[in-house]
């Protein structure tokens, strides 16, 4: 059994939205009060209050303040557990010697993320539409709310989070699903490489193809910059400022949705075609963090690297590869990460396995040893594919089923 998430957008009526807002406000108040209690107990008496000390108070508060009695009991428990988690994380950071461990903060109602609901049926029930497309959420005290969205796989609903983001209401369902959810359509294998020039390069046993980077994100960036400037020019708190802020957040959301949508489509396409996908282990942080260097030791090519960093972040390969990974696993396929440092896919020749450094500008792999000539990224993808088929395949017999020649050193 695996746990998966599915997100639906809510379409509450005006009255329902008011009710949701009210509940969110109360939960936020409750969270802050519980935080206050912990802080004061520590300041005055050096006592640290634990979750188990606060949980029994839910009952007392519900008796004393009737408003809280209208809220779902287990949701209040979840809210307290969240505070407890925030404290555990804080102490973990303190113990590991983090310089600014960040004490758990009081939250404003506007920034309060949402309400957690445990067991399905306890004050809430989600009824999916046909094939898990759209559906209805029944929430005690609020009523039936229309939902739009689609769970990619069917499952048993376990818990839910009601989220409030940028003025929108969403639910994130946690569902229990069976391991293999779809059958792979073929037994084919491929190697992947991602890059700045081409978003994805795919090498198959006999061929290869590339997927372009969507350039629209670059254009969106320009627009984003203008919107940000518009916000900073307005007087903070004024009506015009509020309007500009709203425009900016709408733009953010739309751009993120668009990218997400494209990545879902692309990853589904790859997962439906291949039963084995091999790619190098991705470490975006390392790639994007080092351009500037330090003041004693400034980085080289700061300008190019800053540009490259931006593009690396733009294409968001980490989320795309994560999507491909779980979709391939869902079909019962294999997603294999090759060891980047040991294998050096972008420097290695896929035919003779010799290694030669390339600069970022060299877009073609031209082997001086064996004469192999191929697009740089496709060559890297092919190295990943061959490594996966042989290094791992010798145990599973995978390599016998394919026509790729073994590399000399394996
Ligand atoms: Zn070669």
mmCIF file of N, CA and C in Angstrom, residues 155-222:
data_model
loop_
_atom_site.group_PDB
_atom_site.id
_atom_site.type_symbol
_atom_site.label_atom_id
_atom_site.label_comp_id
_atom_site.label_asym_id
_atom_site.label_seq_id
_atom_site.Cartn_x
_atom_site.Cartn_y
_atom_site.Cartn_z
ATOM 1 N N UNK A 155 -8.293 5.286 -4.925
ATOM 2 C CA UNK A 155 -7.742 4.785 -3.673
ATOM 3 C C UNK A 155 -8.713 4.981 -2.540
ATOM 4 N N UNK A 156 -8.270 4.570 -1.358
ATOM 5 C CA UNK A 156 -9.113 4.725 -0.180
ATOM 6 C C UNK A 156 -8.715 6.028 0.511
ATOM 7 N N UNK A 157 -9.683 6.924 0.684
ATOM 8 C CA UNK A 157 -9.375 8.223 1.276
ATOM 9 C C UNK A 157 -9.101 8.058 2.763
ATOM 10 N N UNK A 158 -7.972 8.611 3.211
ATOM 11 C CA UNK A 158 -7.604 8.489 4.613
ATOM 12 C C UNK A 158 -7.783 9.812 5.365
ATOM 13 N N UNK A 159 -7.145 10.861 4.873
ATOM 14 C CA UNK A 159 -7.223 12.136 5.586
ATOM 15 C C UNK A 159 -7.245 13.286 4.584
ATOM 16 N N UNK A 160 -7.427 14.488 5.082
ATOM 17 C CA UNK A 160 -7.580 15.628 4.178
ATOM 18 C C UNK A 160 -6.992 16.872 4.805
ATOM 19 N N UNK A 161 -6.499 17.732 3.955
ATOM 20 C CA UNK A 161 -6.121 19.055 4.401
ATOM 21 C C UNK A 161 -6.947 20.067 3.625
ATOM 22 N N UNK A 162 -7.558 20.960 4.350
ATOM 23 C CA UNK A 162 -8.296 22.052 3.726
ATOM 24 C C UNK A 162 -7.329 23.227 3.662
ATOM 25 N N UNK A 163 -7.022 23.668 2.449
ATOM 26 C CA UNK A 163 -5.981 24.675 2.289
ATOM 27 C C UNK A 163 -6.539 25.996 1.787
ATOM 28 N N UNK A 164 -5.958 27.059 2.286
ATOM 29 C CA UNK A 164 -6.345 28.387 1.829
ATOM 30 C C UNK A 164 -5.118 29.051 1.239
ATOM 31 N N UNK A 165 -5.119 29.214 -0.086
ATOM 32 C CA UNK A 165 -3.943 29.753 -0.763
ATOM 33 C C UNK A 165 -4.333 30.855 -1.705
ATOM 34 N N UNK A 166 -3.779 32.012 -1.481
ATOM 35 C CA UNK A 166 -4.010 33.149 -2.374
ATOM 36 C C UNK A 166 -5.486 33.324 -2.686
ATOM 37 N N UNK A 167 -6.281 33.278 -1.647
ATOM 38 C CA UNK A 167 -7.700 33.531 -1.824
ATOM 39 C C UNK A 167 -8.495 32.360 -2.356
ATOM 40 N N UNK A 168 -7.805 31.232 -2.623
ATOM 41 C CA UNK A 168 -8.525 30.074 -3.136
ATOM 42 C C UNK A 168 -8.582 28.978 -2.079
ATOM 43 N N UNK A 169 -9.645 28.186 -2.158
ATOM 44 C CA UNK A 169 -9.770 27.050 -1.253
ATOM 45 C C UNK A 169 -9.482 25.773 -2.015
ATOM 46 N N UNK A 170 -8.657 24.911 -1.400
ATOM 47 C CA UNK A 170 -8.305 23.640 -2.035
ATOM 48 C C UNK A 170 -8.399 22.537 -0.992
ATOM 49 N N UNK A 171 -8.564 21.308 -1.456
ATOM 50 C CA UNK A 171 -8.369 20.202 -0.518
ATOM 51 C C UNK A 171 -7.290 19.292 -1.073
ATOM 52 N N UNK A 172 -6.481 18.783 -0.169
ATOM 53 C CA UNK A 172 -5.477 17.809 -0.543
ATOM 54 C C UNK A 172 -5.823 16.517 0.179
ATOM 55 N N UNK A 173 -6.213 15.513 -0.586
ATOM 56 C CA UNK A 173 -6.619 14.247 0.014
ATOM 57 C C UNK A 173 -5.422 13.307 0.083
ATOM 58 N N UNK A 174 -5.290 12.599 1.177
ATOM 59 C CA UNK A 174 -4.286 11.539 1.242
ATOM 60 C C UNK A 174 -5.016 10.222 1.070
ATOM 61 N N UNK A 175 -4.559 9.450 0.080
ATOM 62 C CA UNK A 175 -5.262 8.210 -0.231
ATOM 63 C C UNK A 175 -4.320 7.018 -0.193
ATOM 64 N N UNK A 176 -4.892 5.866 0.140
ATOM 65 C CA UNK A 176 -4.119 4.648 0.156
ATOM 66 C C UNK A 176 -4.356 3.939 -1.169
ATOM 67 N N UNK A 177 -3.277 3.639 -1.900
ATOM 68 C CA UNK A 177 -3.431 3.021 -3.213
ATOM 69 C C UNK A 177 -2.628 1.728 -3.270
ATOM 70 N N UNK A 178 -3.006 0.857 -4.167
ATOM 71 C CA UNK A 178 -2.242 -0.363 -4.388
ATOM 72 C C UNK A 178 -0.949 -0.037 -5.106
ATOM 73 N N UNK A 179 0.065 -0.852 -4.901
ATOM 74 C CA UNK A 179 1.387 -0.597 -5.476
ATOM 75 C C UNK A 179 1.377 -0.302 -6.960
ATOM 76 N N UNK A 180 1.072 -1.297 -7.787
ATOM 77 C CA UNK A 180 1.079 -1.095 -9.229
ATOM 78 C C UNK A 180 -0.297 -0.625 -9.665
ATOM 79 N N UNK A 181 -0.331 0.524 -10.297
ATOM 80 C CA UNK A 181 -1.628 1.113 -10.580
ATOM 81 C C UNK A 181 -2.030 1.040 -12.043
ATOM 82 N N UNK A 182 -1.046 1.044 -12.901
ATOM 83 C CA UNK A 182 -1.354 0.925 -14.321
ATOM 84 C C UNK A 182 -0.348 -0.020 -14.944
ATOM 85 N N UNK A 183 -0.736 -0.622 -16.042
ATOM 86 C CA UNK A 183 0.184 -1.507 -16.729
ATOM 87 C C UNK A 183 1.049 -0.686 -17.669
ATOM 88 N N UNK A 184 2.345 -0.984 -17.740
ATOM 89 C CA UNK A 184 3.167 -0.284 -18.723
ATOM 90 C C UNK A 184 2.738 -0.706 -20.122
ATOM 91 N N UNK A 185 2.864 0.212 -21.074
ATOM 92 C CA UNK A 185 2.388 -0.095 -22.409
ATOM 93 C C UNK A 185 3.431 -0.835 -23.224
ATOM 94 N N UNK A 186 4.695 -0.760 -22.811
ATOM 95 C CA UNK A 186 5.723 -1.466 -23.565
ATOM 96 C C UNK A 186 6.842 -1.866 -22.632
ATOM 97 N N UNK A 187 7.746 -2.678 -23.140
ATOM 98 C CA UNK A 187 8.888 -3.065 -22.326
ATOM 99 C C UNK A 187 10.126 -2.268 -22.687
ATOM 100 N N UNK A 188 9.924 -1.115 -23.295
ATOM 101 C CA UNK A 188 11.070 -0.344 -23.783
ATOM 102 C C UNK A 188 11.820 0.362 -22.660
ATOM 103 N N UNK A 189 13.092 0.649 -22.939
ATOM 104 C CA UNK A 189 13.919 1.360 -21.973
ATOM 105 C C UNK A 189 14.416 2.663 -22.585
ATOM 106 N N UNK A 190 14.666 3.647 -21.744
ATOM 107 C CA UNK A 190 15.255 4.879 -22.258
ATOM 108 C C UNK A 190 16.172 5.508 -21.210
ATOM 109 N N UNK A 191 17.087 6.324 -21.711
ATOM 110 C CA UNK A 191 17.927 7.119 -20.826
ATOM 111 C C UNK A 191 17.524 8.576 -20.981
ATOM 112 N N UNK A 192 17.631 9.339 -19.900
ATOM 113 C CA UNK A 192 17.228 10.746 -19.954
ATOM 114 C C UNK A 192 18.380 11.657 -19.581
ATOM 115 N N UNK A 193 18.350 12.836 -20.163
ATOM 116 C CA UNK A 193 19.205 13.900 -19.683
ATOM 117 C C UNK A 193 18.377 15.171 -19.789
ATOM 118 N N UNK A 194 18.572 16.069 -18.833
ATOM 119 C CA UNK A 194 17.838 17.332 -18.921
ATOM 120 C C UNK A 194 18.863 18.436 -19.066
ATOM 121 N N UNK A 195 18.444 19.551 -19.630
ATOM 122 C CA UNK A 195 19.422 20.615 -19.814
ATOM 123 C C UNK A 195 18.773 21.965 -19.984
ATOM 124 N N UNK A 196 19.626 22.923 -20.266
ATOM 125 C CA UNK A 196 19.171 24.289 -20.411
ATOM 126 C C UNK A 196 18.673 24.542 -21.825
ATOM 127 N N UNK A 197 19.415 23.993 -22.811
ATOM 128 C CA UNK A 197 19.003 24.213 -24.198
ATOM 129 C C UNK A 197 17.770 23.396 -24.557
ATOM 130 N N UNK A 198 17.814 22.124 -24.146
ATOM 131 C CA UNK A 198 16.651 21.263 -24.361
ATOM 132 C C UNK A 198 16.199 20.794 -22.992
ATOM 133 N N UNK A 199 14.927 20.885 -22.756
ATOM 134 C CA UNK A 199 14.422 20.492 -21.445
ATOM 135 C C UNK A 199 14.734 19.026 -21.159
ATOM 136 N N UNK A 200 14.451 18.179 -22.165
ATOM 137 C CA UNK A 200 14.620 16.753 -21.963
ATOM 138 C C UNK A 200 15.220 16.136 -23.216
ATOM 139 N N UNK A 201 16.247 15.303 -23.028
ATOM 140 C CA UNK A 201 16.784 14.529 -24.139
ATOM 141 C C UNK A 201 16.553 13.070 -23.809
ATOM 142 N N UNK A 202 15.947 12.350 -24.714
ATOM 143 C CA UNK A 202 15.591 10.962 -24.478
ATOM 144 C C UNK A 202 16.345 10.078 -25.452
ATOM 145 N N UNK A 203 17.109 9.119 -24.919
ATOM 146 C CA UNK A 203 17.810 8.169 -25.781
ATOM 147 C C UNK A 203 17.179 6.803 -25.614
ATOM 148 N N UNK A 204 16.753 6.196 -26.728
ATOM 149 C CA UNK A 204 16.225 4.844 -26.663
ATOM 150 C C UNK A 204 17.307 3.905 -27.204
ATOM 151 N N UNK A 205 16.993 2.615 -27.247
ATOM 152 C CA UNK A 205 17.996 1.661 -27.713
ATOM 153 C C UNK A 205 18.416 1.950 -29.142
ATOM 154 N N UNK A 206 17.506 2.429 -29.944
ATOM 155 C CA UNK A 206 17.816 2.597 -31.360
ATOM 156 C C UNK A 206 17.838 4.052 -31.793
ATOM 157 N N UNK A 207 17.339 4.948 -30.965
ATOM 158 C CA UNK A 207 17.087 6.297 -31.462
ATOM 159 C C UNK A 207 17.182 7.316 -30.325
ATOM 160 N N UNK A 208 16.744 8.527 -30.610
ATOM 161 C CA UNK A 208 16.710 9.543 -29.565
ATOM 162 C C UNK A 208 15.886 10.729 -30.023
ATOM 163 N N UNK A 209 15.342 11.467 -29.069
ATOM 164 C CA UNK A 209 14.616 12.692 -29.420
ATOM 165 C C UNK A 209 14.709 13.689 -28.283
ATOM 166 N N UNK A 210 14.373 14.930 -28.600
ATOM 167 C CA UNK A 210 14.492 15.988 -27.596
ATOM 168 C C UNK A 210 13.207 16.778 -27.452
ATOM 169 N N UNK A 211 13.012 17.291 -26.254
ATOM 170 C CA UNK A 211 11.839 18.118 -25.979
ATOM 171 C C UNK A 211 12.321 19.532 -25.658
ATOM 172 N N UNK A 212 11.776 20.493 -26.342
ATOM 173 C CA UNK A 212 12.224 21.878 -26.160
ATOM 174 C C UNK A 212 11.801 22.446 -24.814
ATOM 175 N N UNK A 213 12.586 23.393 -24.379
ATOM 176 C CA UNK A 213 12.266 24.150 -23.180
ATOM 177 C C UNK A 213 11.175 25.149 -23.495
ATOM 178 N N UNK A 214 10.148 25.227 -22.672
ATOM 179 C CA UNK A 214 9.138 26.244 -22.978
ATOM 180 C C UNK A 214 9.704 27.642 -22.732
ATOM 181 N N UNK A 215 9.754 28.415 -23.780
ATOM 182 C CA UNK A 215 10.340 29.749 -23.663
ATOM 183 C C UNK A 215 9.395 30.747 -23.000
ATOM 184 N N UNK A 216 8.150 30.344 -22.893
ATOM 185 C CA UNK A 216 7.177 31.292 -22.339
ATOM 186 C C UNK A 216 7.520 31.696 -20.920
ATOM 187 N N UNK A 217 8.242 30.826 -20.223
ATOM 188 C CA UNK A 217 8.540 31.167 -18.838
ATOM 189 C C UNK A 217 9.460 32.375 -18.766
ATOM 190 N N UNK A 218 10.337 32.455 -19.762
ATOM 191 C CA UNK A 218 11.224 33.614 -19.868
ATOM 192 C C UNK A 218 10.413 34.901 -20.047
ATOM 193 N N UNK A 219 9.401 34.794 -20.902
ATOM 194 C CA UNK A 219 8.547 35.966 -21.131
ATOM 195 C C UNK A 219 7.759 36.314 -19.871
ATOM 196 N N UNK A 220 7.326 35.260 -19.196
ATOM 197 C CA UNK A 220 6.581 35.488 -17.955
ATOM 198 C C UNK A 220 7.447 36.248 -16.955
ATOM 199 N N UNK A 221 8.742 35.926 -16.971
ATOM 200 C CA UNK A 221 9.649 36.562 -16.030
ATOM 201 C C UNK A 221 9.666 38.077 -16.205
ATOM 202 N N UNK A 222 9.670 38.503 -17.465
ATOM 203 C CA UNK A 222 9.665 39.946 -17.755
ATOM 204 C C UNK A 222 8.415 40.593 -17.160
#
